[in-house]
Amino acid sequence: MTTRLADIAAQAGVSEATVSRVLNGKPGVAATTRQSVLAALDVLGYERPVRLRQRSEGLVGLITPELENPIFPALAQVIGQALTRQGYTPVLATQTPGGSTEDELTEMLVDRGVAGIIFVSGLHADTSADMQRYEQLRGRGVPFVLIDGFSPKVQAPFISPDDRAAMALAVTHLVSLGHTRIGLALGPKRFVPVQRKIEGFVRTMQDLLGLATADIEERLVQHSLYTLEGGQAATAALIDRDCTAIVCASDMMALGAIRTARQRGLEVPDDISVVGFDDSPLIAFTDPPLTTVRKPVPAMGQAAVRTLLEEIGGTPAPHSEFVFMPELVVRGSTASSPGDRNRARGTT
């Protein structure tokens, strides 16, 4: 028992006497300290005493669309760490093809008495989805925060990267390298982040290159899926339209773009430049290292937790969107356009 108390005390950052008071239900312990001790029990795999098991305030649900794209585990890790530091226990619920839907996962979490839920890239980002599900959740008294995707129909706080600014960063970088035929590969148009990326891409292409909106949207924007295969398919179409550079809406799509370029006998970045989006873990170590727009994952994850805990604590955040600025990370997958290099050599 002494060893167990010492382990829990070390994990929670409190004294063994405080752990003993919490386990025995004694008064005189701050609520945040009590939550830290209970979270330490969960992390270390100890069962909570029976009298404490019905205290479900410490559970927070996190619903992600999948874990194959490394940006989602990265975000889950930031959120999980931030929750644990505040004495809460994260419960990760992941959608899988043919598995549980977002609504089913939400119901499961509510049944387990979670104090709140964080949704990442959920149905709230889909303009064709029924937003009534979120109002029903609010009606049941469950606080929630939504990451990636905004809807004026949902009364809740939203956390987003600035997708328009992300495209402006990518396009400005490529234009500075002499590219004028720049393509955009991204997911289905019904998603809010996709629509915002198109807006930022079109506006920057107009401002810097003077291209017509219709020409940009018809010839230089290619919708596909947010997967490696989706990136391959979109890139094939854009190469056929003579693009010398491609901006991808995810790093996974960018890896697909590089694969298609190589299958066509093209070198990246000598023949075609590729820019990703997210700056997923390990993406700096691809071949070539990927130039990408870094999504501000730590800031977004911490803001989501802070906002949710304010909601849980009874001080709801306004129905607003907290927008975080991305950052361009230049690596080895972008270079001057082939035309620029040829002119520099005095060739055609």
Coordinates of C-alpha atoms in Angstrom, one line a residue:
M1 CA 0.0 0.0 0.0
T2 CA 2.9 2.4 0.9
T3 CA 4.5 1.7 -2.5
R4 CA 1.2 2.4 -4.3
L5 CA 0.7 5.7 -2.4
A6 CA 4.2 6.8 -3.3
D7 CA 3.6 6.0 -7.0
I8 CA 0.3 7.8 -7.1
A9 CA 1.7 10.8 -5.2
A10 CA 4.7 11.0 -7.6
Q11 CA 2.4 10.8 -10.6
A12 CA 0.0 13.5 -9.3
G13 CA 2.7 15.7 -7.9
V14 CA 1.2 15.8 -4.4
S15 CA 2.1 14.3 -1.0
E16 CA 1.2 10.7 0.1
A17 CA -0.9 12.2 2.9
T18 CA -3.0 14.1 0.2
V19 CA -3.4 10.9 -1.8
S20 CA -4.6 9.1 1.4
R21 CA -7.1 11.9 2.1
V22 CA -8.5 11.6 -1.4
L23 CA -8.7 7.8 -1.4
N24 CA -10.5 7.9 2.0
G25 CA -12.9 10.6 1.0
K26 CA -11.7 13.1 3.6
P27 CA -12.4 16.8 3.2
G28 CA -9.8 19.5 3.0
V29 CA -8.5 18.7 -0.5
A30 CA -8.9 21.2 -3.4
A31 CA -11.1 20.0 -6.3
T32 CA -8.2 20.3 -8.8
T33 CA -5.9 18.3 -6.5
R34 CA -8.5 15.6 -6.1
Q35 CA -8.9 15.4 -9.9
S36 CA -5.1 15.1 -10.2
V37 CA -5.0 12.1 -7.8
L38 CA -7.9 10.4 -9.5
A39 CA -6.3 10.9 -12.9
A40 CA -3.0 9.4 -11.5
L41 CA -4.9 6.3 -10.4
D42 CA -6.3 5.9 -13.9
V43 CA -2.9 6.5 -15.6
L44 CA -1.2 4.0 -13.3
G45 CA -3.9 1.4 -13.8
Y46 CA -5.2 1.3 -10.2
E47 CA -8.9 0.9 -9.7
R48 CA -10.6 3.8 -8.0
P49 CA -12.2 3.1 -4.6
V50 CA -15.9 2.2 -5.0
R51 CA -17.0 5.5 -3.3
L52 CA -15.0 7.5 -5.9
R53 CA -15.9 5.5 -9.1
Q54 CA -19.2 7.4 -9.6
R55 CA -17.2 10.7 -9.9
S56 CA -17.3 11.0 -13.6
E57 CA -16.3 14.7 -13.8
G58 CA -12.8 13.6 -14.7
L59 CA -13.6 12.0 -18.1
V60 CA -13.4 14.0 -21.3
G61 CA -14.2 12.5 -24.7
L62 CA -12.2 13.1 -27.8
I63 CA -13.7 12.1 -31.1
T64 CA -11.4 11.9 -34.2
P65 CA -12.2 10.7 -37.7
E66 CA -9.3 8.3 -38.0
L67 CA -5.7 7.7 -36.8
E68 CA -4.1 6.8 -40.1
N69 CA -3.3 10.4 -40.9
P70 CA -0.5 11.3 -38.4
I71 CA -1.9 14.8 -37.8
F72 CA -4.8 13.3 -35.8
P73 CA -2.7 11.3 -33.3
A74 CA -0.5 14.4 -32.9
L75 CA -3.5 16.5 -32.0
A76 CA -4.9 13.8 -29.7
Q77 CA -1.5 13.6 -27.9
V78 CA -1.5 17.4 -27.2
I79 CA -5.1 17.3 -26.1
G80 CA -4.6 14.2 -23.9
Q81 CA -1.6 15.7 -22.2
A82 CA -3.3 19.0 -21.6
L83 CA -6.3 17.2 -20.0
T84 CA -4.2 15.0 -17.8
R85 CA -2.3 18.1 -16.5
Q86 CA -5.7 19.5 -15.4
G87 CA -6.7 16.3 -13.6
Y88 CA -9.0 14.9 -16.3
T89 CA -8.8 11.6 -18.1
P90 CA -9.1 11.7 -21.9
V91 CA -11.2 9.0 -23.6
L92 CA -10.2 8.6 -27.3
A93 CA -13.0 7.5 -29.6
T94 CA -12.0 7.0 -33.2
Q95 CA -14.2 6.5 -36.3
T96 CA -13.2 3.7 -38.6
P97 CA -14.5 2.6 -42.0
G98 CA -17.5 0.4 -41.4
G99 CA -17.2 1.0 -37.6
S100 CA -18.9 3.4 -35.3
T101 CA -20.3 6.7 -36.5
E102 CA -19.7 10.1 -34.9
D103 CA -23.3 9.9 -33.5
E104 CA -22.7 6.4 -32.0
L105 CA -19.4 7.4 -30.4
T106 CA -21.1 10.6 -29.0
E107 CA -23.8 8.4 -27.5
M108 CA -21.3 6.0 -26.0
L109 CA -19.4 8.9 -24.4
V110 CA -22.5 10.5 -23.0
D111 CA -23.6 7.2 -21.5
R112 CA -20.3 7.0 -19.7
G113 CA -21.0 10.3 -18.1
V114 CA -18.2 12.4 -19.7
A115 CA -17.9 16.0 -18.5
G116 CA -17.4 17.2 -22.1
I117 CA -16.5 16.3 -25.6
I118 CA -13.9 17.6 -28.1
F119 CA -14.8 16.9 -31.8
V120 CA -11.9 16.9 -34.3
S121 CA -12.8 17.3 -38.1
G122 CA -16.3 16.0 -37.4
L123 CA -19.6 16.4 -39.1
H124 CA -19.6 20.1 -38.0
A125 CA -17.1 20.6 -40.9
D126 CA -19.5 19.1 -43.5
T127 CA -21.8 21.7 -44.9
S128 CA -24.2 19.0 -46.1
A129 CA -24.6 17.5 -42.5
D130 CA -27.5 18.1 -40.2
M131 CA -26.2 20.4 -37.4
Q132 CA -29.2 19.6 -35.2
R133 CA -27.2 16.8 -33.6
Y134 CA -25.0 19.3 -31.8
E135 CA -27.9 21.4 -30.5
Q136 CA -29.5 18.1 -29.2
L137 CA -26.2 17.4 -27.4
R138 CA -26.2 20.9 -25.9
G139 CA -29.7 20.3 -24.8
R140 CA -28.5 17.3 -22.8
G141 CA -26.2 19.6 -20.9
V142 CA -22.9 18.2 -22.4
P143 CA -20.3 21.0 -23.1
F144 CA -18.3 20.5 -26.3
V145 CA -15.7 22.2 -28.5
L146 CA -15.3 21.8 -32.2
I147 CA -11.9 21.7 -34.0
D148 CA -11.5 22.3 -37.8
G149 CA -14.6 23.5 -39.5
F150 CA -17.1 26.2 -38.6
S151 CA -20.9 26.4 -38.7
P152 CA -23.0 29.4 -37.8
K153 CA -25.8 27.0 -36.9
V154 CA -24.0 25.5 -33.9
Q155 CA -23.8 27.5 -30.7
A156 CA -20.4 26.4 -29.5
P157 CA -16.7 27.5 -29.5
F158 CA -14.7 26.5 -32.6
I159 CA -10.9 26.1 -33.0
S160 CA -9.4 26.4 -36.5
P161 CA -6.2 27.1 -38.4
D162 CA -6.4 30.0 -40.8
D163 CA -6.8 28.0 -44.0
R164 CA -7.0 31.1 -46.2
A165 CA -3.7 32.3 -44.9
A166 CA -2.1 28.9 -45.3
M167 CA -2.8 28.9 -49.0
A168 CA -1.5 32.5 -49.3
L169 CA 1.8 31.4 -47.7
A170 CA 2.1 28.4 -50.0
V171 CA 1.3 30.2 -53.2
T172 CA 3.4 33.2 -52.4
H173 CA 6.4 30.9 -51.8
L174 CA 5.9 29.2 -55.1
V175 CA 5.4 32.4 -57.1
S176 CA 8.6 33.7 -55.6
L177 CA 10.3 30.7 -57.1
G178 CA 9.0 31.6 -60.6
H179 CA 6.0 29.2 -60.7
T180 CA 2.9 30.4 -62.5
R181 CA 1.1 27.1 -63.2
I182 CA 0.3 26.2 -59.6
G183 CA -2.3 23.5 -58.9
L184 CA -4.3 22.9 -55.7
A185 CA -5.1 19.3 -54.6
L186 CA -7.7 19.0 -51.8
G187 CA -10.7 17.0 -50.5
P188 CA -14.4 17.2 -51.3
K189 CA -15.9 20.7 -51.7
R190 CA -18.6 20.3 -49.1
F191 CA -16.1 20.7 -46.2
V192 CA -15.6 24.1 -44.7
P193 CA -11.7 23.9 -44.5
V194 CA -11.7 22.9 -48.3
Q195 CA -13.9 25.9 -49.2
R196 CA -11.6 28.3 -47.2
K197 CA -8.5 26.9 -48.8
I198 CA -9.9 27.5 -52.2
E199 CA -10.8 31.0 -51.3
G200 CA -7.3 31.7 -50.1
F201 CA -5.7 30.0 -53.1
V202 CA -7.9 31.8 -55.7
R203 CA -7.4 35.2 -54.0
T204 CA -3.6 34.9 -53.9
M205 CA -3.4 33.6 -57.5
Q206 CA -5.4 36.6 -58.6
D207 CA -3.4 39.1 -56.6
L208 CA 0.0 37.7 -57.6
L209 CA -0.5 36.4 -61.1
G210 CA -3.6 38.3 -62.3
L211 CA -5.5 35.1 -63.3
A212 CA -9.2 35.0 -63.7
T213 CA -11.3 33.3 -61.0
A214 CA -13.0 30.9 -63.4
D215 CA -9.7 29.8 -65.0
I216 CA -8.2 29.1 -61.5
E217 CA -11.2 27.1 -60.2
E218 CA -11.8 25.1 -63.4
R219 CA -8.2 24.3 -64.4
L220 CA -6.0 24.6 -61.2
V221 CA -8.2 23.2 -58.4
Q222 CA -8.6 19.4 -58.2
H223 CA -10.8 17.7 -55.7
S224 CA -10.0 14.2 -54.4
L225 CA -9.7 12.4 -51.1
Y226 CA -7.5 13.3 -48.1
T227 CA -5.3 10.2 -48.6
L228 CA -2.1 9.2 -50.3
E229 CA -4.1 7.7 -53.2
G230 CA -6.2 10.9 -53.4
G231 CA -3.1 12.9 -53.7
Q232 CA -1.9 10.7 -56.5
A233 CA -5.1 11.0 -58.5
A234 CA -5.3 14.8 -58.1
T235 CA -1.7 15.3 -59.1
A236 CA -2.1 13.2 -62.2
A237 CA -4.9 15.5 -63.3
L238 CA -2.9 18.6 -62.5
I239 CA 0.3 17.4 -64.2
D240 CA -1.9 16.8 -67.4
R241 CA -2.8 20.5 -67.2
D242 CA 0.9 21.5 -67.2
C243 CA 1.3 22.5 -63.5
T244 CA 4.9 22.9 -62.4
A245 CA 3.9 23.1 -58.7
I246 CA 1.2 21.6 -56.6
V247 CA -0.1 22.7 -53.2
C248 CA -1.7 19.8 -51.3
A249 CA -4.3 20.2 -48.5
S250 CA -2.6 17.5 -46.4
D251 CA 0.9 16.0 -46.0
M252 CA -0.6 12.6 -46.9
M253 CA -1.9 14.0 -50.2
A254 CA 1.6 15.5 -50.8
L255 CA 3.3 12.2 -50.5
G256 CA 0.9 10.9 -53.1
A257 CA 1.7 13.8 -55.3
I258 CA 5.5 13.0 -55.1
R259 CA 4.7 9.3 -55.9
T260 CA 2.7 10.3 -59.0
A261 CA 5.5 12.7 -60.2
R262 CA 8.0 9.9 -60.0
Q263 CA 5.8 7.5 -61.8
R264 CA 5.6 10.1 -64.6
G265 CA 9.4 10.2 -64.7
L266 CA 9.5 13.7 -63.0
E267 CA 12.0 14.7 -60.3
V268 CA 10.8 16.6 -57.2
P269 CA 11.7 19.4 -56.9
D270 CA 13.7 19.8 -60.2
D271 CA 10.7 19.2 -62.5
I272 CA 7.8 19.8 -60.2
S273 CA 7.5 21.4 -56.7
V274 CA 5.2 20.0 -54.0
V275 CA 3.9 21.7 -50.8
G276 CA 2.0 19.9 -48.1
F277 CA -0.2 21.0 -45.2
D278 CA -0.1 20.0 -41.5
D279 CA 3.7 19.3 -40.9
S280 CA 2.8 15.9 -39.6
P281 CA 5.3 14.0 -37.4
L282 CA 8.2 12.5 -39.4
I283 CA 7.3 14.5 -42.5
A284 CA 10.7 16.3 -42.3
F285 CA 12.3 13.0 -43.0
T286 CA 10.6 12.1 -46.3
D287 CA 12.5 11.9 -49.6
P288 CA 12.8 14.8 -50.4
P289 CA 12.0 16.5 -47.0
L290 CA 8.6 18.0 -47.5
T291 CA 8.0 21.8 -47.7
T292 CA 4.7 22.2 -45.9
V293 CA 2.4 24.6 -44.1
R294 CA 2.6 23.8 -40.4
K295 CA -0.7 23.5 -38.6
P296 CA -0.4 25.1 -35.1
V297 CA -1.4 21.9 -33.4
P298 CA 0.0 22.6 -29.9
A299 CA -1.7 26.0 -29.7
M300 CA -5.0 24.6 -31.1
G301 CA -5.1 21.6 -28.8
Q302 CA -4.3 23.6 -25.7
A303 CA -6.9 26.2 -26.6
A304 CA -9.5 23.5 -27.2
V305 CA -8.9 22.0 -23.7
R306 CA -8.8 25.4 -22.0
T307 CA -12.1 26.4 -23.7
L308 CA -13.8 23.2 -22.8
L309 CA -12.8 23.3 -19.2
E310 CA -14.2 26.8 -19.0
E311 CA -17.5 25.5 -20.3
I312 CA -17.4 22.6 -17.8
G313 CA -16.6 25.1 -15.0
G314 CA -19.7 27.1 -15.8
T315 CA -18.2 30.1 -17.8
P316 CA -19.2 29.2 -21.4
A317 CA -17.1 30.6 -24.2
P318 CA -19.0 32.8 -26.7
H319 CA -20.2 31.3 -29.9
S320 CA -17.1 32.3 -31.8
E321 CA -14.2 30.9 -33.7
F322 CA -10.6 31.0 -32.4
V323 CA -8.4 31.1 -35.5
F324 CA -4.7 30.2 -35.3
M325 CA -2.0 31.3 -37.8
P326 CA -0.1 28.6 -39.7
E327 CA 3.6 28.8 -40.6
L328 CA 5.4 27.9 -43.8
V329 CA 8.2 25.4 -43.3
V330 CA 10.5 25.3 -46.4
R331 CA 12.4 22.1 -47.0
G332 CA 13.5 20.2 -50.1
S333 CA 10.4 19.6 -52.1
T334 CA 10.2 23.1 -53.6
A335 CA 12.6 24.8 -56.0
S336 CA 12.6 27.4 -58.8
S337 CA 10.4 26.5 -61.8
P338 CA 11.9 24.6 -64.7
G339 CA 11.2 27.6 -67.0
D340 CA 13.1 29.9 -64.7
R341 CA 16.1 27.6 -64.5
N342 CA 16.1 27.2 -68.3
R343 CA 16.1 31.0 -68.8
A344 CA 18.9 31.4 -66.3
R345 CA 21.0 28.9 -68.4
G346 CA 20.0 30.7 -71.6
T347 CA 18.1 27.7 -72.9
T348 CA 14.5 27.0 -73.9

